PDB file of C-alpha atoms and ligand atoms in Angstrom:
ATOM      1  CA  UNK A   1     157.339   1.025 217.405  1.00 69.00           C
ATOM      2  CA  UNK A   2     158.864  -1.776 219.406  1.00 94.00           C
ATOM      3  CA  UNK A   3     162.352  -2.068 220.875  1.00 97.00           C
ATOM      4  CA  UNK A   4     163.698  -4.114 217.956  1.00 97.00           C
ATOM      5  CA  UNK A   5     162.534  -1.651 215.316  1.00 97.00           C
ATOM      6  CA  UNK A   6     163.738   1.350 217.283  1.00 97.00           C
ATOM      7  CA  UNK A   7     167.148  -0.254 217.755  1.00 98.00           C
ATOM      8  CA  UNK A   8     167.482  -1.036 214.046  1.00 98.00           C
ATOM      9  CA  UNK A   9     166.355   2.475 213.077  1.00 97.00           C
ATOM     10  CA  UNK A  10     168.984   4.072 215.273  1.00 97.00           C
ATOM     11  CA  UNK A  11     171.766   1.745 214.138  1.00 97.00           C
ATOM     12  CA  UNK A  12     170.899   2.653 210.549  1.00 96.00           C
ATOM     13  CA  UNK A  13     170.599   6.376 211.202  1.00 95.00           C
ATOM     14  CA  UNK A  14     173.718   7.256 213.102  1.00 97.00           C
ATOM     15  CA  UNK A  15     176.963   7.654 211.108  1.00 98.00           C
ATOM     16  CA  UNK A  16     179.181   4.573 210.985  1.00 96.00           C
ATOM     17  CA  UNK A  17     182.023   6.278 212.892  1.00 97.00           C
ATOM     18  CA  UNK A  18     179.731   6.879 215.869  1.00 98.00           C
ATOM     19  CA  UNK A  19     179.353   4.105 218.445  1.00 98.00           C
ATOM     20  CA  UNK A  20     175.861   3.621 219.822  1.00 98.00           C
ATOM     21  CA  UNK A  21     175.644   2.806 223.523  1.00 98.00           C
ATOM     22  CA  UNK A  22     172.100   1.610 224.257  1.00 98.00           C
ATOM     23  CA  UNK A  23     171.316   2.843 227.758  1.00 98.00           C
ATOM     24  CA  UNK A  24     169.337   0.053 229.387  1.00 98.00           C
ATOM     25  CA  UNK A  25     169.212   1.272 233.008  1.00 97.00           C
ATOM     26  CA  UNK A  26     166.000   0.184 234.809  1.00 96.00           C
ATOM     27  CA  UNK A  27     165.091  -2.025 231.827  1.00 97.00           C
ATOM     28  CA  UNK A  28     164.647  -5.784 232.107  1.00 97.00           C
ATOM     29  CA  UNK A  29     166.884  -8.532 230.781  1.00 97.00           C
ATOM     30  CA  UNK A  30     164.070  -9.436 228.363  1.00 97.00           C
ATOM     31  CA  UNK A  31     163.923  -5.900 226.969  1.00 97.00           C
ATOM     32  CA  UNK A  32     167.692  -5.784 226.555  1.00 98.00           C
ATOM     33  CA  UNK A  33     167.592  -9.151 224.769  1.00 98.00           C
ATOM     34  CA  UNK A  34     165.214  -7.676 222.176  1.00 98.00           C
ATOM     35  CA  UNK A  35     167.643  -4.866 221.381  1.00 98.00           C
ATOM     36  CA  UNK A  36     170.498  -7.397 221.298  1.00 98.00           C
ATOM     37  CA  UNK A  37     168.596  -9.510 218.768  1.00 98.00           C
ATOM     38  CA  UNK A  38     168.216  -6.412 216.596  1.00 98.00           C
ATOM     39  CA  UNK A  39     172.012  -6.193 216.410  1.00 97.00           C
ATOM     40  CA  UNK A  40     172.949  -3.973 219.355  1.00 98.00           C
ATOM     41  CA  UNK A  41     175.834  -5.340 221.410  1.00 98.00           C
ATOM     42  CA  UNK A  42     176.913  -2.317 223.489  1.00 98.00           C
ATOM     43  CA  UNK A  43     174.826  -1.435 226.543  1.00 98.00           C
ATOM     44  CA  UNK A  44     175.179   1.242 229.197  1.00 98.00           C
ATOM     45  CA  UNK A  45     174.042   1.139 232.814  1.00 98.00           C
ATOM     46  CA  UNK A  46     174.325   3.632 235.658  1.00 97.00           C
ATOM     47  CA  UNK A  47     174.130   1.293 238.661  1.00 97.00           C
ATOM     48  CA  UNK A  48     176.982  -1.135 239.103  1.00 98.00           C
ATOM     49  CA  UNK A  49     175.157  -3.978 240.832  1.00 97.00           C
ATOM     50  CA  UNK A  50     172.269  -3.818 238.373  1.00 97.00           C
ATOM     51  CA  UNK A  51     174.784  -4.029 235.525  1.00 98.00           C
ATOM     52  CA  UNK A  52     176.497  -7.034 237.137  1.00 98.00           C
ATOM     53  CA  UNK A  53     173.202  -8.946 237.365  1.00 98.00           C
ATOM     54  CA  UNK A  54     172.445  -8.231 233.708  1.00 98.00           C
ATOM     55  CA  UNK A  55     175.979  -9.243 232.674  1.00 98.00           C
ATOM     56  CA  UNK A  56     175.435 -12.601 234.363  1.00 98.00           C
ATOM     57  CA  UNK A  57     172.087 -13.165 232.685  1.00 98.00           C
ATOM     58  CA  UNK A  58     172.827 -12.047 229.120  1.00 98.00           C
ATOM     59  CA  UNK A  59     175.131 -13.220 226.270  1.00 98.00           C
ATOM     60  CA  UNK A  60     178.804 -12.758 227.019  1.00 97.00           C
ATOM     61  CA  UNK A  61     179.638 -10.926 223.799  1.00 98.00           C
ATOM     62  CA  UNK A  62     177.837  -7.844 225.107  1.00 98.00           C
ATOM     63  CA  UNK A  63     180.115  -4.903 225.842  1.00 98.00           C
ATOM     64  CA  UNK A  64     179.018  -3.280 229.130  1.00 98.00           C
ATOM     65  CA  UNK A  65     179.636   0.411 229.737  1.00 98.00           C
ATOM     66  CA  UNK A  66     179.302   2.075 233.109  1.00 98.00           C
ATOM     67  CA  UNK A  67     177.908   5.525 232.305  1.00 98.00           C
ATOM     68  CA  UNK A  68     176.863   6.788 235.727  1.00 96.00           C
ATOM     69  CA  UNK A  69     178.636   8.164 238.754  1.00 94.00           C
ATOM     70  CA  UNK A  70     180.952   5.525 240.225  1.00 96.00           C
ATOM     71  CA  UNK A  71     181.324   5.032 243.962  1.00 95.00           C
ATOM     72  CA  UNK A  72     184.824   3.858 244.821  1.00 96.00           C
ATOM     73  CA  UNK A  73     183.636   0.999 247.023  1.00 97.00           C
ATOM     74  CA  UNK A  74     181.606  -0.537 244.168  1.00 98.00           C
ATOM     75  CA  UNK A  75     184.300  -0.745 241.494  1.00 98.00           C
ATOM     76  CA  UNK A  76     185.011  -4.330 242.577  1.00 98.00           C
ATOM     77  CA  UNK A  77     181.577  -5.510 241.422  1.00 98.00           C
ATOM     78  CA  UNK A  78     182.292  -4.641 237.786  1.00 98.00           C
ATOM     79  CA  UNK A  79     186.060  -4.984 237.467  1.00 98.00           C
ATOM     80  CA  UNK A  80     185.824  -8.518 236.039  1.00 98.00           C
ATOM     81  CA  UNK A  81     183.799  -7.562 233.007  1.00 98.00           C
ATOM     82  CA  UNK A  82     183.226  -3.833 232.429  1.00 98.00           C
ATOM     83  CA  UNK A  83     184.457  -2.651 229.025  1.00 98.00           C
ATOM     84  CA  UNK A  84     184.411   1.118 229.457  1.00 98.00           C
ATOM     85  CA  UNK A  85     183.841   3.399 232.455  1.00 98.00           C
ATOM     86  CA  UNK A  86     182.552   6.796 231.244  1.00 98.00           C
ATOM     87  CA  UNK A  87     182.300   8.736 234.489  1.00 96.00           C
ATOM     88  CA  UNK A  88     185.829   8.967 235.871  1.00 97.00           C
ATOM     89  CA  UNK A  89     186.396  12.339 237.493  1.00 96.00           C
ATOM     90  CA  UNK A  90     188.980  11.863 240.241  1.00 96.00           C
ATOM     91  CA  UNK A  91     192.408  10.472 241.004  1.00 97.00           C
ATOM     92  CA  UNK A  92     190.970   8.533 243.939  1.00 97.00           C
ATOM     93  CA  UNK A  93     188.587   6.681 241.641  1.00 98.00           C
ATOM     94  CA  UNK A  94     191.334   5.919 239.109  1.00 98.00           C
ATOM     95  CA  UNK A  95     193.455   4.514 241.909  1.00 98.00           C
ATOM     96  CA  UNK A  96     190.684   2.112 242.912  1.00 98.00           C
ATOM     97  CA  UNK A  97     190.048   1.083 239.285  1.00 98.00           C
ATOM     98  CA  UNK A  98     193.787   0.384 238.994  1.00 98.00           C
ATOM     99  CA  UNK A  99     193.685  -1.787 242.118  1.00 98.00           C
ATOM    100  CA  UNK A 100     190.703  -3.841 240.963  1.00 98.00           C
ATOM    101  CA  UNK A 101     191.902  -4.148 237.368  1.00 98.00           C
ATOM    102  CA  UNK A 102     195.267  -5.432 238.606  1.00 98.00           C
ATOM    103  CA  UNK A 103     193.552  -8.022 240.803  1.00 98.00           C
ATOM    104  CA  UNK A 104     191.669  -9.268 237.760  1.00 98.00           C
ATOM    105  CA  UNK A 105     194.721  -9.132 235.505  1.00 98.00           C
ATOM    106  CA  UNK A 106     192.940  -6.706 233.166  1.00 98.00           C
ATOM    107  CA  UNK A 107     193.443  -3.292 231.657  1.00 98.00           C
ATOM    108  CA  UNK A 108     190.251  -1.266 232.084  1.00 98.00           C
ATOM    109  CA  UNK A 109     189.449   1.540 229.656  1.00 98.00           C
ATOM    110  CA  UNK A 110     188.081   4.783 231.074  1.00 98.00           C
ATOM    111  CA  UNK A 111     186.800   8.155 229.919  1.00 98.00           C
ATOM    112  CA  UNK A 112     187.301  11.296 231.970  1.00 98.00           C
ATOM    113  CA  UNK A 113     183.989  13.030 232.590  1.00 98.00           C
ATOM    114  CA  UNK A 114     184.335  16.773 232.086  1.00 98.00           C
ATOM    115  CA  UNK A 115     181.949  19.308 233.584  1.00 96.00           C
ATOM    116  CA  UNK A 116     180.676  21.281 230.616  1.00 95.00           C
ATOM    117  CA  UNK A 117     177.115  22.102 231.673  1.00 91.00           C
ATOM    118  CA  UNK A 118     176.318  25.554 232.897  1.00 86.00           C
ATOM    119  CA  UNK A 119     173.821  24.136 235.393  1.00 82.00           C
ATOM    120  CA  UNK A 120     175.024  23.179 238.880  1.00 80.00           C
ATOM    121  CA  UNK A 121     176.242  19.596 238.996  1.00 76.00           C
ATOM    122  CA  UNK A 122     178.414  17.685 241.400  1.00 73.00           C
ATOM    123  CA  UNK A 123     179.919  15.427 238.773  1.00 87.00           C
ATOM    124  CA  UNK A 124     182.666  15.895 236.257  1.00 94.00           C
ATOM    125  CA  UNK A 125     186.137  17.376 236.323  1.00 96.00           C
ATOM    126  CA  UNK A 126     186.586  21.093 235.588  1.00 96.00           C
ATOM    127  CA  UNK A 127     188.282  21.328 232.157  1.00 96.00           C
ATOM    128  CA  UNK A 128     191.392  23.023 233.551  1.00 96.00           C
ATOM    129  CA  UNK A 129     192.142  20.013 235.762  1.00 97.00           C
ATOM    130  CA  UNK A 130     192.293  17.467 232.933  1.00 97.00           C
ATOM    131  CA  UNK A 131     196.012  17.720 232.212  1.00 97.00           C
ATOM    132  CA  UNK A 132     196.976  17.206 235.833  1.00 97.00           C
ATOM    133  CA  UNK A 133     194.747  14.136 236.128  1.00 97.00           C
ATOM    134  CA  UNK A 134     196.183  12.641 232.925  1.00 97.00           C
ATOM    135  CA  UNK A 135     199.718  13.315 234.111  1.00 96.00           C
ATOM    136  CA  UNK A 136     199.112  11.855 237.592  1.00 96.00           C
ATOM    137  CA  UNK A 137     197.433   8.725 236.243  1.00 95.00           C
ATOM    138  CA  UNK A 138     200.383   7.671 234.098  1.00 95.00           C
ATOM    139  CA  UNK A 139     201.548   5.432 236.940  1.00 97.00           C
ATOM    140  CA  UNK A 140     198.418   3.265 236.637  1.00 98.00           C
ATOM    141  CA  UNK A 141     199.416   0.450 234.309  1.00 98.00           C
ATOM    142  CA  UNK A 142     196.046  -1.333 234.424  1.00 98.00           C
ATOM    143  CA  UNK A 143     194.002   1.730 233.552  1.00 98.00           C
ATOM    144  CA  UNK A 144     193.813   3.126 230.048  1.00 98.00           C
ATOM    145  CA  UNK A 145     192.261   6.555 229.573  1.00 98.00           C
ATOM    146  CA  UNK A 146     190.830   6.517 226.071  1.00 98.00           C
ATOM    147  CA  UNK A 147     188.773   9.685 225.838  1.00 98.00           C
ATOM    148  CA  UNK A 148     186.375  12.197 227.317  1.00 98.00           C
ATOM    149  CA  UNK A 149     182.693  12.242 228.263  1.00 98.00           C
ATOM    150  CA  UNK A 150     180.338  15.103 228.972  1.00 97.00           C
ATOM    151  CA  UNK A 151     176.702  15.989 229.477  1.00 97.00           C
ATOM    152  CA  UNK A 152     175.161  19.232 228.275  1.00 96.00           C
ATOM    153  CA  UNK A 153     172.735  21.309 230.308  1.00 94.00           C
ATOM    154  CA  UNK A 154     169.184  19.939 230.310  1.00 92.00           C
ATOM    155  CA  UNK A 155     167.562  22.721 228.283  1.00 93.00           C
ATOM    156  CA  UNK A 156     165.569  23.413 225.137  1.00 94.00           C
ATOM    157  CA  UNK A 157     168.166  25.972 224.073  1.00 96.00           C
ATOM    158  CA  UNK A 158     169.966  24.241 221.199  1.00 97.00           C
ATOM    159  CA  UNK A 159     172.614  26.964 220.921  1.00 97.00           C
ATOM    160  CA  UNK A 160     173.593  26.503 224.526  1.00 96.00           C
ATOM    161  CA  UNK A 161     173.786  22.710 224.121  1.00 97.00           C
ATOM    162  CA  UNK A 162     175.925  23.121 220.998  1.00 98.00           C
ATOM    163  CA  UNK A 163     178.278  25.578 222.653  1.00 97.00           C
ATOM    164  CA  UNK A 164     178.819  23.179 225.586  1.00 97.00           C
ATOM    165  CA  UNK A 165     179.488  20.265 223.236  1.00 98.00           C
ATOM    166  CA  UNK A 166     181.887  22.406 221.178  1.00 98.00           C
ATOM    167  CA  UNK A 167     183.825  23.278 224.306  1.00 97.00           C
ATOM    168  CA  UNK A 168     184.316  19.579 225.001  1.00 98.00           C
ATOM    169  CA  UNK A 169     185.262  18.904 221.380  1.00 98.00           C
ATOM    170  CA  UNK A 170     187.987  21.574 221.522  1.00 98.00           C
ATOM    171  CA  UNK A 171     189.381  20.094 224.724  1.00 98.00           C
ATOM    172  CA  UNK A 172     189.237  16.632 223.137  1.00 98.00           C
ATOM    173  CA  UNK A 173     191.111  17.782 220.003  1.00 97.00           C
ATOM    174  CA  UNK A 174     193.804  19.482 222.051  1.00 97.00           C
ATOM    175  CA  UNK A 175     194.300  16.378 224.200  1.00 96.00           C
ATOM    176  CA  UNK A 176     194.181  14.001 221.253  1.00 94.00           C
ATOM    177  CA  UNK A 177     197.019  15.921 219.549  1.00 92.00           C
ATOM    178  CA  UNK A 178     199.354  15.054 222.399  1.00 91.00           C
ATOM    179  CA  UNK A 179     197.860  11.672 223.319  1.00 92.00           C
ATOM    180  CA  UNK A 180     196.627   9.725 220.277  1.00 88.00           C
ATOM    181  CA  UNK A 181     195.177   7.002 222.546  1.00 92.00           C
ATOM    182  CA  UNK A 182     192.503   9.507 223.524  1.00 96.00           C
ATOM    183  CA  UNK A 183     190.130   8.736 220.687  1.00 97.00           C
ATOM    184  CA  UNK A 184     186.634   8.474 222.182  1.00 98.00           C
ATOM    185  CA  UNK A 185     184.379  11.486 222.645  1.00 98.00           C
ATOM    186  CA  UNK A 186     181.222  10.358 224.434  1.00 98.00           C
ATOM    187  CA  UNK A 187     178.516  13.008 224.212  1.00 98.00           C
ATOM    188  CA  UNK A 188     174.844  12.986 223.251  1.00 98.00           C
ATOM    189  CA  UNK A 189     171.680  11.381 224.667  1.00 98.00           C
ATOM    190  CA  UNK A 190     168.156  10.827 223.278  1.00 97.00           C
ATOM    191  CA  UNK A 191     167.320  14.532 223.323  1.00 96.00           C
ATOM    192  CA  UNK A 192     170.551  15.979 221.995  1.00 97.00           C
ATOM    193  CA  UNK A 193     172.499  13.281 220.135  1.00 98.00           C
ATOM    194  CA  UNK A 194     172.012  14.890 216.725  1.00 98.00           C
ATOM    195  CA  UNK A 195     173.553  18.138 217.943  1.00 98.00           C
ATOM    196  CA  UNK A 196     176.330  16.144 219.645  1.00 98.00           C
ATOM    197  CA  UNK A 197     177.205  14.310 216.425  1.00 98.00           C
ATOM    198  CA  UNK A 198     177.265  17.609 214.509  1.00 98.00           C
ATOM    199  CA  UNK A 199     179.672  18.885 217.157  1.00 98.00           C
ATOM    200  CA  UNK A 200     182.024  15.926 216.710  1.00 98.00           C
ATOM    201  CA  UNK A 201     180.814  13.196 219.072  1.00 98.00           C
ATOM    202  CA  UNK A 202     181.847   9.652 218.163  1.00 98.00           C
ATOM    203  CA  UNK A 203     179.932   7.862 220.941  1.00 98.00           C
ATOM    204  CA  UNK A 204     176.295   8.505 221.859  1.00 98.00           C
ATOM    205  CA  UNK A 205     174.462   7.163 224.914  1.00 98.00           C
ATOM    206  CA  UNK A 206     170.804   6.636 224.034  1.00 98.00           C
ATOM    207  CA  UNK A 207     168.172   5.203 226.350  1.00 98.00           C
ATOM    208  CA  UNK A 208     164.580   6.384 226.117  1.00 97.00           C
ATOM    209  CA  UNK A 209     164.610   6.646 222.328  1.00 97.00           C
ATOM    210  CA  UNK A 210     165.164   2.860 222.221  1.00 97.00           C
ATOM    211  CA  UNK A 211     163.480   1.535 225.344  1.00 97.00           C
ATOM    212  CA  UNK A 212     160.792   4.170 225.991  1.00 92.00           C
ATOM    213  CA  UNK A 213     160.375   6.175 229.161  1.00 88.00           C
ATOM    214  CA  UNK A 214     161.857   4.814 232.364  1.00 84.00           C
ATOM    215  CA  UNK A 215     159.759   3.986 235.418  1.00 75.00           C
ATOM    216  CA  UNK A 216     161.917   4.468 238.474  1.00 69.00           C
TER     217      UNK A 216
HETATM  218  C1  LIG B 301     170.319   7.912 231.422  1.00 61.21           C
HETATM  219  C2  LIG B 301     171.554   8.407 230.766  1.00 61.21           C
HETATM  220  C3  LIG B 301     171.632   8.520 229.366  1.00 61.21           C
HETATM  221  C4  LIG B 301     170.478   8.203 228.439  1.00 61.21           C
HETATM  222  O1  LIG B 301     169.443   9.105 228.576  1.00 61.21           O
HETATM  223  P1  LIG B 301     168.209   9.163 227.536  1.00 61.21           P
HETATM  224  O2  LIG B 301     167.743  10.547 227.627  1.00 61.21           O
HETATM  225  O3  LIG B 301     167.222   8.168 228.015  1.00 61.21           O
HETATM  226  O4  LIG B 301     168.754   8.818 226.205  1.00 61.21           O
HETATM  227  C5  LIG B 301     172.822   8.934 228.832  1.00 61.21           C
HETATM  228  N1  LIG B 301     173.884   9.253 229.596  1.00 61.21           N
HETATM  229  C6  LIG B 301     173.848   9.152 230.946  1.00 61.21           C
HETATM  230  C7  LIG B 301     175.060   9.500 231.723  1.00 61.21           C
HETATM  231  C8  LIG B 301     172.679   8.740 231.568  1.00 61.21           C
HETATM  232  O5  LIG B 301     172.644   8.648 232.915  1.00 61.21           O
END
């Protein structure tokens, strides 16, 4: 199957309340254009400068999501156009996003990445630190925190994946009760998006299932 068919299949197969982010990292502008022509207008990248080049080259009605780890000194390269930053996990990063969003007279939407995986990972905020971060970031008028993001352990064990996603869903529900603006729950990739949707995800980030394997 080609990129167009795979894009259409996915759009038709995920529930209508779930937003599909097509993860196009390492893929060419031409490949992204094929998915765009099939009706996909939301794309995710994990390298800021690569995303900026693609933003320049492709139609301007594309919504660009930054899904990877964000280095503070690179926020400026995406602050003009990025629609959603998934991987926010520190006050320091929020402060820089605030600074760059203000400069560009924009309000930038962000998700807080929560560490849910059992495996060792450097990225993501421990769940018990979420409330403090939300409280501290209230002073940032050009940043809007609109939800949570998480990645499950890379494993074949479906029960473990589901239990990690359910943990994030519970945290999301608790937060959403107090803060109705928190409405996005970004979880699920090519290998586990079906489980994620069953566990309450409303945004999936899918790369290889659309574009094929990546050559780094
Ligand atoms: C690469 C990536 C994805 C997509 O992965 P696939 O397995 O190709 O679907 C999703 N989320 C993040 C954060 C990624 O870095």
